[in-house]
Amino acid sequence: MNKALMIAMVALAYGASAGDVLSGDAAKAKFPAAVQAMQLSETKWSQLMTGVEYGFTHAADLYGVPDDLHVLKIDYANAPVKMKILEHSPNKMRTSEAAAAANALFAINGTMYNTSVGKPIYNHKVDGRVVTPESGNLPTKVQGLAFNPDKSFDFSGTATLTFADWDNIISCDCLLSKGVNMMDSPEFAWAKDTPGAGYPLIGMTPEKVLVILVIDGRRTGISQGINYFNSAELLKEFGCTEGILYDGGGSTTLAMRNDIVPATD
């Protein structure tokens, strides 16, 4: 199966100002204690605007392997941003090009697209328009992230999002449900033995803060990626009680707008 990018999720910023840039120990302190113990270096943290923070670190021992880790924390209800799904593929534009075209603060790739049949692998709804999945079966309910133009949103790892009730839904593999690592159940025993890969992960804290983690993977000795099980564990370390994993591997992408230069005072 030939797989390619299908969905980019972007944040459109409006009327916002940047904040502090942190580095060294001050930046490390922004990461959870368990992550700090993973031998962090090159660490930076910045407030991109009210309610939106971005962090980067290189972990020498992220669950046993070196990895580059990007973090976005979004207090979506209060941040001056709006999330939007953009439909795209390599035949149209790269994730960075999609971000630039939308003048977005950031964009991540969201899921897979089967180019042999011209359809996405998972279930999506974009601006009220149903994007028929590869299977052709549109379920009544899905697991994933759903949101409307008025900034209302919901996150479900338990397949409770009603498809008809939302203008935008992006669905994929469920990792966490109410704080439980679903990969830890016997039916997912294989999850601990899967090879590492780069992944975009999205989780939500009990305070409804969205946490987006992007791990750059498959670069031996530099950034090797992590498996499904540890992906869920990492979301838990950042305080997430629900979480899902999106398309990974070589197509893992986080594009940031290059004119965001946070103030230092």
PDB file of C-alpha atoms in Angstrom:
ATOM      1  CA  MET A   1       0.000   0.000   0.000  1.00  0.00           C
ATOM      2  CA  ASN A   2       1.341   3.369  -0.944  1.00  0.00           C
ATOM      3  CA  LYS A   3       0.782   5.707   1.976  1.00  0.00           C
ATOM      4  CA  ALA A   4       1.078   9.466   1.961  1.00  0.00           C
ATOM      5  CA  LEU A   5      -0.025  12.433   3.979  1.00  0.00           C
ATOM      6  CA  MET A   6      -3.693  13.208   4.032  1.00  0.00           C
ATOM      7  CA  ILE A   7      -4.573  15.704   6.758  1.00  0.00           C
ATOM      8  CA  ALA A   8      -2.741  18.672   8.200  1.00  0.00           C
ATOM      9  CA  MET A   9      -3.974  20.247  11.391  1.00  0.00           C
ATOM     10  CA  VAL A  10      -3.101  23.918  11.612  1.00  0.00           C
ATOM     11  CA  ALA A  11      -3.571  26.665  14.175  1.00  0.00           C
ATOM     12  CA  LEU A  12      -4.514  30.034  12.763  1.00  0.00           C
ATOM     13  CA  ALA A  13      -3.310  32.794  15.074  1.00  0.00           C
ATOM     14  CA  TYR A  14      -4.887  36.195  15.448  1.00  0.00           C
ATOM     15  CA  GLY A  15      -4.139  39.281  17.527  1.00  0.00           C
ATOM     16  CA  ALA A  16      -1.535  37.659  19.766  1.00  0.00           C
ATOM     17  CA  SER A  17       1.848  38.563  21.184  1.00  0.00           C
ATOM     18  CA  ALA A  18       4.814  36.387  22.081  1.00  0.00           C
ATOM     19  CA  GLY A  19       6.377  35.868  25.484  1.00  0.00           C
ATOM     20  CA  ASP A  20       9.494  34.530  27.175  1.00  0.00           C
ATOM     21  CA  VAL A  21      12.168  32.282  25.703  1.00  0.00           C
ATOM     22  CA  LEU A  22      13.791  29.863  28.136  1.00  0.00           C
ATOM     23  CA  SER A  23      16.856  27.670  27.719  1.00  0.00           C
ATOM     24  CA  GLY A  24      19.068  25.442  29.856  1.00  0.00           C
ATOM     25  CA  ASP A  25      17.816  24.467  33.305  1.00  0.00           C
ATOM     26  CA  ALA A  26      14.867  26.885  33.159  1.00  0.00           C
ATOM     27  CA  ALA A  27      13.636  25.216  29.990  1.00  0.00           C
ATOM     28  CA  LYS A  28      14.221  21.711  31.368  1.00  0.00           C
ATOM     29  CA  ALA A  29      12.060  22.605  34.364  1.00  0.00           C
ATOM     30  CA  LYS A  30       9.081  22.973  31.997  1.00  0.00           C
ATOM     31  CA  PHE A  31       9.263  19.263  31.172  1.00  0.00           C
ATOM     32  CA  PRO A  32       7.769  16.590  33.463  1.00  0.00           C
ATOM     33  CA  ALA A  33      10.184  15.183  36.058  1.00  0.00           C
ATOM     34  CA  ALA A  34      10.167  11.730  34.447  1.00  0.00           C
ATOM     35  CA  VAL A  35      11.094  13.275  31.099  1.00  0.00           C
ATOM     36  CA  GLN A  36      13.823  15.397  32.694  1.00  0.00           C
ATOM     37  CA  ALA A  37      15.380  12.131  33.902  1.00  0.00           C
ATOM     38  CA  MET A  38      15.799  11.029  30.284  1.00  0.00           C
ATOM     39  CA  GLN A  39      19.041  13.022  29.934  1.00  0.00           C
ATOM     40  CA  LEU A  40      17.805  16.171  28.221  1.00  0.00           C
ATOM     41  CA  SER A  41      19.993  18.589  26.282  1.00  0.00           C
ATOM     42  CA  GLU A  42      19.613  21.401  23.736  1.00  0.00           C
ATOM     43  CA  THR A  43      16.427  22.277  25.578  1.00  0.00           C
ATOM     44  CA  LYS A  44      14.403  25.361  24.688  1.00  0.00           C
ATOM     45  CA  TRP A  45      10.951  26.538  25.724  1.00  0.00           C
ATOM     46  CA  SER A  46       8.992  29.559  24.606  1.00  0.00           C
ATOM     47  CA  GLN A  47       5.573  31.106  24.895  1.00  0.00           C
ATOM     48  CA  LEU A  48       4.494  31.695  21.323  1.00  0.00           C
ATOM     49  CA  MET A  49       1.444  33.640  22.416  1.00  0.00           C
ATOM     50  CA  THR A  50      -1.165  33.636  25.148  1.00  0.00           C
ATOM     51  CA  GLY A  51      -2.120  30.034  25.848  1.00  0.00           C
ATOM     52  CA  VAL A  52       0.343  28.511  23.358  1.00  0.00           C
ATOM     53  CA  GLU A  53       3.755  27.193  24.400  1.00  0.00           C
ATOM     54  CA  TYR A  54       6.406  25.386  22.402  1.00  0.00           C
ATOM     55  CA  GLY A  55       9.287  23.311  23.713  1.00  0.00           C
ATOM     56  CA  PHE A  56      12.092  21.283  22.191  1.00  0.00           C
ATOM     57  CA  THR A  57      14.620  18.933  23.691  1.00  0.00           C
ATOM     58  CA  HIS A  58      16.970  16.152  22.729  1.00  0.00           C
ATOM     59  CA  ALA A  59      16.602  13.185  25.070  1.00  0.00           C
ATOM     60  CA  ALA A  60      19.611  10.866  25.155  1.00  0.00           C
ATOM     61  CA  ASP A  61      17.508   8.139  26.758  1.00  0.00           C
ATOM     62  CA  LEU A  62      13.840   8.447  25.793  1.00  0.00           C
ATOM     63  CA  TYR A  63      12.650   4.974  26.784  1.00  0.00           C
ATOM     64  CA  GLY A  64      16.067   3.566  25.954  1.00  0.00           C
ATOM     65  CA  VAL A  65      16.892   5.421  22.730  1.00  0.00           C
ATOM     66  CA  PRO A  66      17.928   8.949  21.724  1.00  0.00           C
ATOM     67  CA  ASP A  67      15.154  11.159  20.397  1.00  0.00           C
ATOM     68  CA  ASP A  68      14.297  14.707  19.431  1.00  0.00           C
ATOM     69  CA  LEU A  69      11.043  15.741  21.077  1.00  0.00           C
ATOM     70  CA  HIS A  70       8.855  18.709  20.155  1.00  0.00           C
ATOM     71  CA  VAL A  71       6.056  19.853  22.469  1.00  0.00           C
ATOM     72  CA  LEU A  72       3.101  22.165  21.850  1.00  0.00           C
ATOM     73  CA  LYS A  73       0.741  22.976  24.718  1.00  0.00           C
ATOM     74  CA  ILE A  74      -2.457  24.766  23.763  1.00  0.00           C
ATOM     75  CA  ASP A  75      -5.042  26.109  26.170  1.00  0.00           C
ATOM     76  CA  TYR A  76      -7.459  26.046  23.278  1.00  0.00           C
ATOM     77  CA  ALA A  77     -10.458  27.621  24.993  1.00  0.00           C
ATOM     78  CA  ASN A  78      -8.418  30.715  25.895  1.00  0.00           C
ATOM     79  CA  ALA A  79      -5.645  30.897  23.284  1.00  0.00           C
ATOM     80  CA  PRO A  80      -6.102  33.282  20.312  1.00  0.00           C
ATOM     81  CA  VAL A  81      -5.925  30.445  17.793  1.00  0.00           C
ATOM     82  CA  LYS A  82      -8.354  28.304  15.849  1.00  0.00           C
ATOM     83  CA  MET A  83      -7.694  24.761  14.732  1.00  0.00           C
ATOM     84  CA  LYS A  84      -8.418  23.733  11.174  1.00  0.00           C
ATOM     85  CA  ILE A  85      -8.039  20.529   9.183  1.00  0.00           C
ATOM     86  CA  LEU A  86      -6.527  20.911   5.730  1.00  0.00           C
ATOM     87  CA  GLU A  87      -6.834  18.114   3.223  1.00  0.00           C
ATOM     88  CA  HIS A  88      -3.599  17.558   1.358  1.00  0.00           C
ATOM     89  CA  SER A  89      -1.152  14.986   0.046  1.00  0.00           C
ATOM     90  CA  PRO A  90       2.328  15.067  -1.552  1.00  0.00           C
ATOM     91  CA  ASN A  91       0.578  15.499  -4.888  1.00  0.00           C
ATOM     92  CA  LYS A  92      -0.824  18.775  -3.587  1.00  0.00           C
ATOM     93  CA  MET A  93       1.572  20.264  -1.040  1.00  0.00           C
ATOM     94  CA  ARG A  94       3.866  19.414   1.838  1.00  0.00           C
ATOM     95  CA  THR A  95       2.827  20.054   5.426  1.00  0.00           C
ATOM     96  CA  SER A  96       5.053  23.130   5.547  1.00  0.00           C
ATOM     97  CA  GLU A  97       3.494  24.422   2.333  1.00  0.00           C
ATOM     98  CA  ALA A  98       0.018  23.841   3.739  1.00  0.00           C
ATOM     99  CA  ALA A  99       1.004  25.806   6.837  1.00  0.00           C
ATOM    100  CA  ALA A 100       2.387  28.657   4.751  1.00  0.00           C
ATOM    101  CA  ALA A 101      -0.684  28.754   2.529  1.00  0.00           C
ATOM    102  CA  ALA A 102      -2.898  29.100   5.602  1.00  0.00           C
ATOM    103  CA  ASN A 103      -0.518  31.551   7.337  1.00  0.00           C
ATOM    104  CA  ALA A 104      -0.673  29.127  10.247  1.00  0.00           C
ATOM    105  CA  LEU A 105       1.252  29.244  13.483  1.00  0.00           C
ATOM    106  CA  PHE A 106       2.010  25.548  13.123  1.00  0.00           C
ATOM    107  CA  ALA A 107       0.882  22.440  11.276  1.00  0.00           C
ATOM    108  CA  ILE A 108       1.287  18.709  11.808  1.00  0.00           C
ATOM    109  CA  ASN A 109       0.519  15.805   9.534  1.00  0.00           C
ATOM    110  CA  GLY A 110      -2.484  13.906  10.766  1.00  0.00           C
ATOM    111  CA  THR A 111      -3.016  10.536   9.142  1.00  0.00           C
ATOM    112  CA  MET A 112      -2.414   8.256   6.191  1.00  0.00           C
ATOM    113  CA  TYR A 113      -3.746   8.318   2.663  1.00  0.00           C
ATOM    114  CA  ASN A 114      -3.921   5.261   0.410  1.00  0.00           C
ATOM    115  CA  THR A 115      -2.906   6.627  -2.971  1.00  0.00           C
ATOM    116  CA  SER A 116      -3.817   3.374  -4.709  1.00  0.00           C
ATOM    117  CA  VAL A 117      -7.512   3.962  -3.981  1.00  0.00           C
ATOM    118  CA  GLY A 118      -7.370   7.702  -3.441  1.00  0.00           C
ATOM    119  CA  LYS A 119      -8.868   7.643   0.036  1.00  0.00           C
ATOM    120  CA  PRO A 120      -7.742   8.228   3.647  1.00  0.00           C
ATOM    121  CA  ILE A 121      -7.344   5.243   5.938  1.00  0.00           C
ATOM    122  CA  TYR A 122      -9.272   6.739   8.855  1.00  0.00           C
ATOM    123  CA  ASN A 123     -12.502   8.675   9.257  1.00  0.00           C
ATOM    124  CA  HIS A 124     -12.553  12.431   8.782  1.00  0.00           C
ATOM    125  CA  LYS A 125     -14.868  15.332   8.381  1.00  0.00           C
ATOM    126  CA  VAL A 126     -13.452  18.592   7.019  1.00  0.00           C
ATOM    127  CA  ASP A 127     -15.493  21.810   7.314  1.00  0.00           C
ATOM    128  CA  GLY A 128     -18.685  19.786   7.395  1.00  0.00           C
ATOM    129  CA  ARG A 129     -17.726  17.688   4.379  1.00  0.00           C
ATOM    130  CA  VAL A 130     -17.335  13.945   4.879  1.00  0.00           C
ATOM    131  CA  VAL A 131     -14.064  12.514   3.585  1.00  0.00           C
ATOM    132  CA  THR A 132     -14.942   8.900   2.805  1.00  0.00           C
ATOM    133  CA  PRO A 133     -12.354   6.492   4.258  1.00  0.00           C
ATOM    134  CA  GLU A 134     -10.620   3.655   2.459  1.00  0.00           C
ATOM    135  CA  SER A 135     -13.030   1.123   3.922  1.00  0.00           C
ATOM    136  CA  GLY A 136     -16.023   3.076   2.660  1.00  0.00           C
ATOM    137  CA  ASN A 137     -17.739   2.574   6.008  1.00  0.00           C
ATOM    138  CA  LEU A 138     -18.516   5.729   7.939  1.00  0.00           C
ATOM    139  CA  PRO A 139     -19.222   4.824  11.589  1.00  0.00           C
ATOM    140  CA  THR A 140     -21.827   6.515  13.745  1.00  0.00           C
ATOM    141  CA  LYS A 141     -19.172   7.270  16.352  1.00  0.00           C
ATOM    142  CA  VAL A 142     -15.399   7.626  16.181  1.00  0.00           C
ATOM    143  CA  GLN A 143     -12.416   8.115  18.464  1.00  0.00           C
ATOM    144  CA  GLY A 144     -10.280  11.174  17.928  1.00  0.00           C
ATOM    145  CA  LEU A 145     -10.421  14.942  18.108  1.00  0.00           C
ATOM    146  CA  ALA A 146     -13.464  16.925  17.023  1.00  0.00           C
ATOM    147  CA  PHE A 147     -14.064  20.654  16.922  1.00  0.00           C
ATOM    148  CA  ASN A 148     -16.359  23.314  15.498  1.00  0.00           C
ATOM    149  CA  PRO A 149     -15.661  26.839  14.224  1.00  0.00           C
ATOM    150  CA  ASP A 150     -16.886  28.334  17.531  1.00  0.00           C
ATOM    151  CA  LYS A 151     -13.876  26.690  19.287  1.00  0.00           C
ATOM    152  CA  SER A 152     -15.978  24.058  21.009  1.00  0.00           C
ATOM    153  CA  PHE A 153     -14.106  20.751  20.942  1.00  0.00           C
ATOM    154  CA  ASP A 154     -14.060  17.270  22.333  1.00  0.00           C
ATOM    155  CA  PHE A 155     -11.505  14.530  22.614  1.00  0.00           C
ATOM    156  CA  SER A 156     -12.332  10.879  22.893  1.00  0.00           C
ATOM    157  CA  GLY A 157     -10.341   7.705  23.259  1.00  0.00           C
ATOM    158  CA  THR A 158     -13.495   5.702  23.826  1.00  0.00           C
ATOM    159  CA  ALA A 159     -15.271   6.022  20.460  1.00  0.00           C
ATOM    160  CA  THR A 160     -17.923   8.432  21.736  1.00  0.00           C
ATOM    161  CA  LEU A 161     -17.704  11.282  19.220  1.00  0.00           C
ATOM    162  CA  THR A 162     -20.916  11.421  17.232  1.00  0.00           C
ATOM    163  CA  PHE A 163     -19.955  12.033  13.638  1.00  0.00           C
ATOM    164  CA  ALA A 164     -23.010  14.117  12.775  1.00  0.00           C
ATOM    165  CA  ASP A 165     -22.494  16.571  15.647  1.00  0.00           C
ATOM    166  CA  TRP A 166     -19.171  18.060  14.566  1.00  0.00           C
ATOM    167  CA  ASP A 167     -17.948  20.063  11.592  1.00  0.00           C
ATOM    168  CA  ASN A 168     -14.419  18.691  11.893  1.00  0.00           C
ATOM    169  CA  ILE A 169     -13.229  15.288  13.079  1.00  0.00           C
ATOM    170  CA  ILE A 170      -9.808  13.725  12.737  1.00  0.00           C
ATOM    171  CA  SER A 171      -9.542  10.132  13.950  1.00  0.00           C
ATOM    172  CA  CYS A 172      -6.734   7.640  14.356  1.00  0.00           C
ATOM    173  CA  ASP A 173      -5.258   5.051  16.733  1.00  0.00           C
ATOM    174  CA  CYS A 174      -6.407   5.307  20.351  1.00  0.00           C
ATOM    175  CA  LEU A 175      -3.664   5.178  22.980  1.00  0.00           C
ATOM    176  CA  LEU A 176      -5.162   6.487  26.212  1.00  0.00           C
ATOM    177  CA  SER A 177      -8.612   6.400  27.722  1.00  0.00           C
ATOM    178  CA  LYS A 178      -9.244   8.198  31.028  1.00  0.00           C
ATOM    179  CA  GLY A 179      -5.625   7.879  32.075  1.00  0.00           C
ATOM    180  CA  VAL A 180      -5.240   4.187  31.212  1.00  0.00           C
ATOM    181  CA  ASN A 181      -2.665   3.044  28.664  1.00  0.00           C
ATOM    182  CA  MET A 182      -4.868   1.024  26.325  1.00  0.00           C
ATOM    183  CA  MET A 183      -1.730  -0.527  24.825  1.00  0.00           C
ATOM    184  CA  ASP A 184      -1.206  -2.264  28.179  1.00  0.00           C
ATOM    185  CA  SER A 185      -4.190  -4.579  27.731  1.00  0.00           C
ATOM    186  CA  PRO A 186      -3.539  -8.204  26.668  1.00  0.00           C
ATOM    187  CA  GLU A 187      -5.019  -7.665  23.217  1.00  0.00           C
ATOM    188  CA  PHE A 188      -2.324  -5.084  22.513  1.00  0.00           C
ATOM    189  CA  ALA A 189       0.620  -7.128  23.782  1.00  0.00           C
ATOM    190  CA  TRP A 190       2.341  -6.523  20.451  1.00  0.00           C
ATOM    191  CA  ALA A 191       2.548  -2.793  21.223  1.00  0.00           C
ATOM    192  CA  LYS A 192       5.597  -3.229  23.464  1.00  0.00           C
ATOM    193  CA  ASP A 193       7.538  -4.977  20.713  1.00  0.00           C
ATOM    194  CA  THR A 194       6.814  -2.660  17.793  1.00  0.00           C
ATOM    195  CA  PRO A 195       9.839  -0.938  16.251  1.00  0.00           C
ATOM    196  CA  GLY A 196      10.367   2.712  17.064  1.00  0.00           C
ATOM    197  CA  ALA A 197       9.174   5.418  14.722  1.00  0.00           C
ATOM    198  CA  GLY A 198       8.580   9.145  14.736  1.00  0.00           C
ATOM    199  CA  TYR A 199       5.027  10.000  15.688  1.00  0.00           C
ATOM    200  CA  PRO A 200       2.743  12.996  16.105  1.00  0.00           C
ATOM    201  CA  LEU A 201       0.696  12.444  19.277  1.00  0.00           C
ATOM    202  CA  ILE A 202      -2.208  14.502  20.557  1.00  0.00           C
ATOM    203  CA  GLY A 203      -3.469  14.288  24.126  1.00  0.00           C
ATOM    204  CA  MET A 204      -5.700  16.245  26.446  1.00  0.00           C
ATOM    205  CA  THR A 205      -5.253  16.997  30.136  1.00  0.00           C
ATOM    206  CA  PRO A 206      -8.141  17.053  32.643  1.00  0.00           C
ATOM    207  CA  GLU A 207      -8.018  20.856  32.328  1.00  0.00           C
ATOM    208  CA  LYS A 208      -8.708  20.448  28.587  1.00  0.00           C
ATOM    209  CA  VAL A 209      -5.267  21.652  27.542  1.00  0.00           C
ATOM    210  CA  LEU A 210      -4.228  20.066  24.249  1.00  0.00           C
ATOM    211  CA  VAL A 211      -0.731  18.577  24.232  1.00  0.00           C
ATOM    212  CA  ILE A 212       0.860  17.844  20.866  1.00  0.00           C
ATOM    213  CA  LEU A 213       4.060  15.794  20.928  1.00  0.00           C
ATOM    214  CA  VAL A 214       6.096  15.207  17.778  1.00  0.00           C
ATOM    215  CA  ILE A 215       8.963  12.702  17.909  1.00  0.00           C
ATOM    216  CA  ASP A 216      11.437  12.697  15.056  1.00  0.00           C
ATOM    217  CA  GLY A 217      12.257   9.074  14.387  1.00  0.00           C
ATOM    218  CA  ARG A 218      14.187   6.477  12.412  1.00  0.00           C
ATOM    219  CA  ARG A 219      17.530   8.281  12.431  1.00  0.00           C
ATOM    220  CA  THR A 220      19.790   5.655  13.973  1.00  0.00           C
ATOM    221  CA  GLY A 221      21.829   6.958  16.888  1.00  0.00           C
ATOM    222  CA  ILE A 222      20.285  10.447  16.602  1.00  0.00           C
ATOM    223  CA  SER A 223      16.522  10.217  16.932  1.00  0.00           C
ATOM    224  CA  GLN A 224      15.173   6.695  16.691  1.00  0.00           C
ATOM    225  CA  GLY A 225      11.500   7.114  17.601  1.00  0.00           C
ATOM    226  CA  ILE A 226       9.447   5.182  20.146  1.00  0.00           C
ATOM    227  CA  ASN A 227       6.854   2.428  19.968  1.00  0.00           C
ATOM    228  CA  TYR A 228       3.085   2.530  20.507  1.00  0.00           C
ATOM    229  CA  PHE A 229       3.232   1.564  24.176  1.00  0.00           C
ATOM    230  CA  ASN A 230       5.812   4.192  25.089  1.00  0.00           C
ATOM    231  CA  SER A 231       3.951   6.803  23.045  1.00  0.00           C
ATOM    232  CA  ALA A 232       1.015   6.416  25.412  1.00  0.00           C
ATOM    233  CA  GLU A 233       3.330   6.460  28.421  1.00  0.00           C
ATOM    234  CA  LEU A 234       4.843   9.728  27.182  1.00  0.00           C
ATOM    235  CA  LEU A 235       1.420  11.356  26.841  1.00  0.00           C
ATOM    236  CA  LYS A 236       0.680  10.314  30.425  1.00  0.00           C
ATOM    237  CA  GLU A 237       3.898  11.970  31.623  1.00  0.00           C
ATOM    238  CA  PHE A 238       2.638  15.245  30.174  1.00  0.00           C
ATOM    239  CA  GLY A 239      -0.550  14.917  32.182  1.00  0.00           C
ATOM    240  CA  CYS A 240      -2.819  13.629  29.431  1.00  0.00           C
ATOM    241  CA  THR A 241      -5.767  11.438  30.362  1.00  0.00           C
ATOM    242  CA  GLU A 242      -6.853  10.851  26.770  1.00  0.00           C
ATOM    243  CA  GLY A 243      -4.655  10.524  23.714  1.00  0.00           C
ATOM    244  CA  ILE A 244      -4.306   9.295  20.181  1.00  0.00           C
ATOM    245  CA  LEU A 245      -1.468   8.621  17.770  1.00  0.00           C
ATOM    246  CA  TYR A 246      -1.404   9.893  14.210  1.00  0.00           C
ATOM    247  CA  ASP A 247       0.516   8.893  11.112  1.00  0.00           C
ATOM    248  CA  GLY A 248       4.151   8.205  11.861  1.00  0.00           C
ATOM    249  CA  GLY A 249       7.400   7.231  10.213  1.00  0.00           C
ATOM    250  CA  GLY A 250       9.143   9.293   7.593  1.00  0.00           C
ATOM    251  CA  SER A 251       6.139  11.562   7.073  1.00  0.00           C
ATOM    252  CA  THR A 252       6.107  12.802  10.678  1.00  0.00           C
ATOM    253  CA  THR A 253       6.171  16.588  10.429  1.00  0.00           C
ATOM    254  CA  LEU A 254       5.788  19.651  12.604  1.00  0.00           C
ATOM    255  CA  ALA A 255       5.981  22.901  10.639  1.00  0.00           C
ATOM    256  CA  MET A 256       6.352  26.158  12.584  1.00  0.00           C
ATOM    257  CA  ARG A 257       5.887  29.635  11.174  1.00  0.00           C
ATOM    258  CA  ASN A 258       9.382  31.111  10.888  1.00  0.00           C
ATOM    259  CA  ASP A 259       8.426  34.687  11.761  1.00  0.00           C
ATOM    260  CA  ILE A 260       7.518  33.731  15.344  1.00  0.00           C
ATOM    261  CA  VAL A 261      10.364  35.261  17.358  1.00  0.00           C
ATOM    262  CA  PRO A 262       9.208  35.450  20.991  1.00  0.00           C
ATOM    263  CA  ALA A 263      10.258  38.480  23.013  1.00  0.00           C
ATOM    264  CA  THR A 264      12.934  38.020  25.649  1.00  0.00           C
ATOM    265  CA  ASP A 265      11.767  40.714  28.076  1.00  0.00           C
TER     266      ASP A 265
END
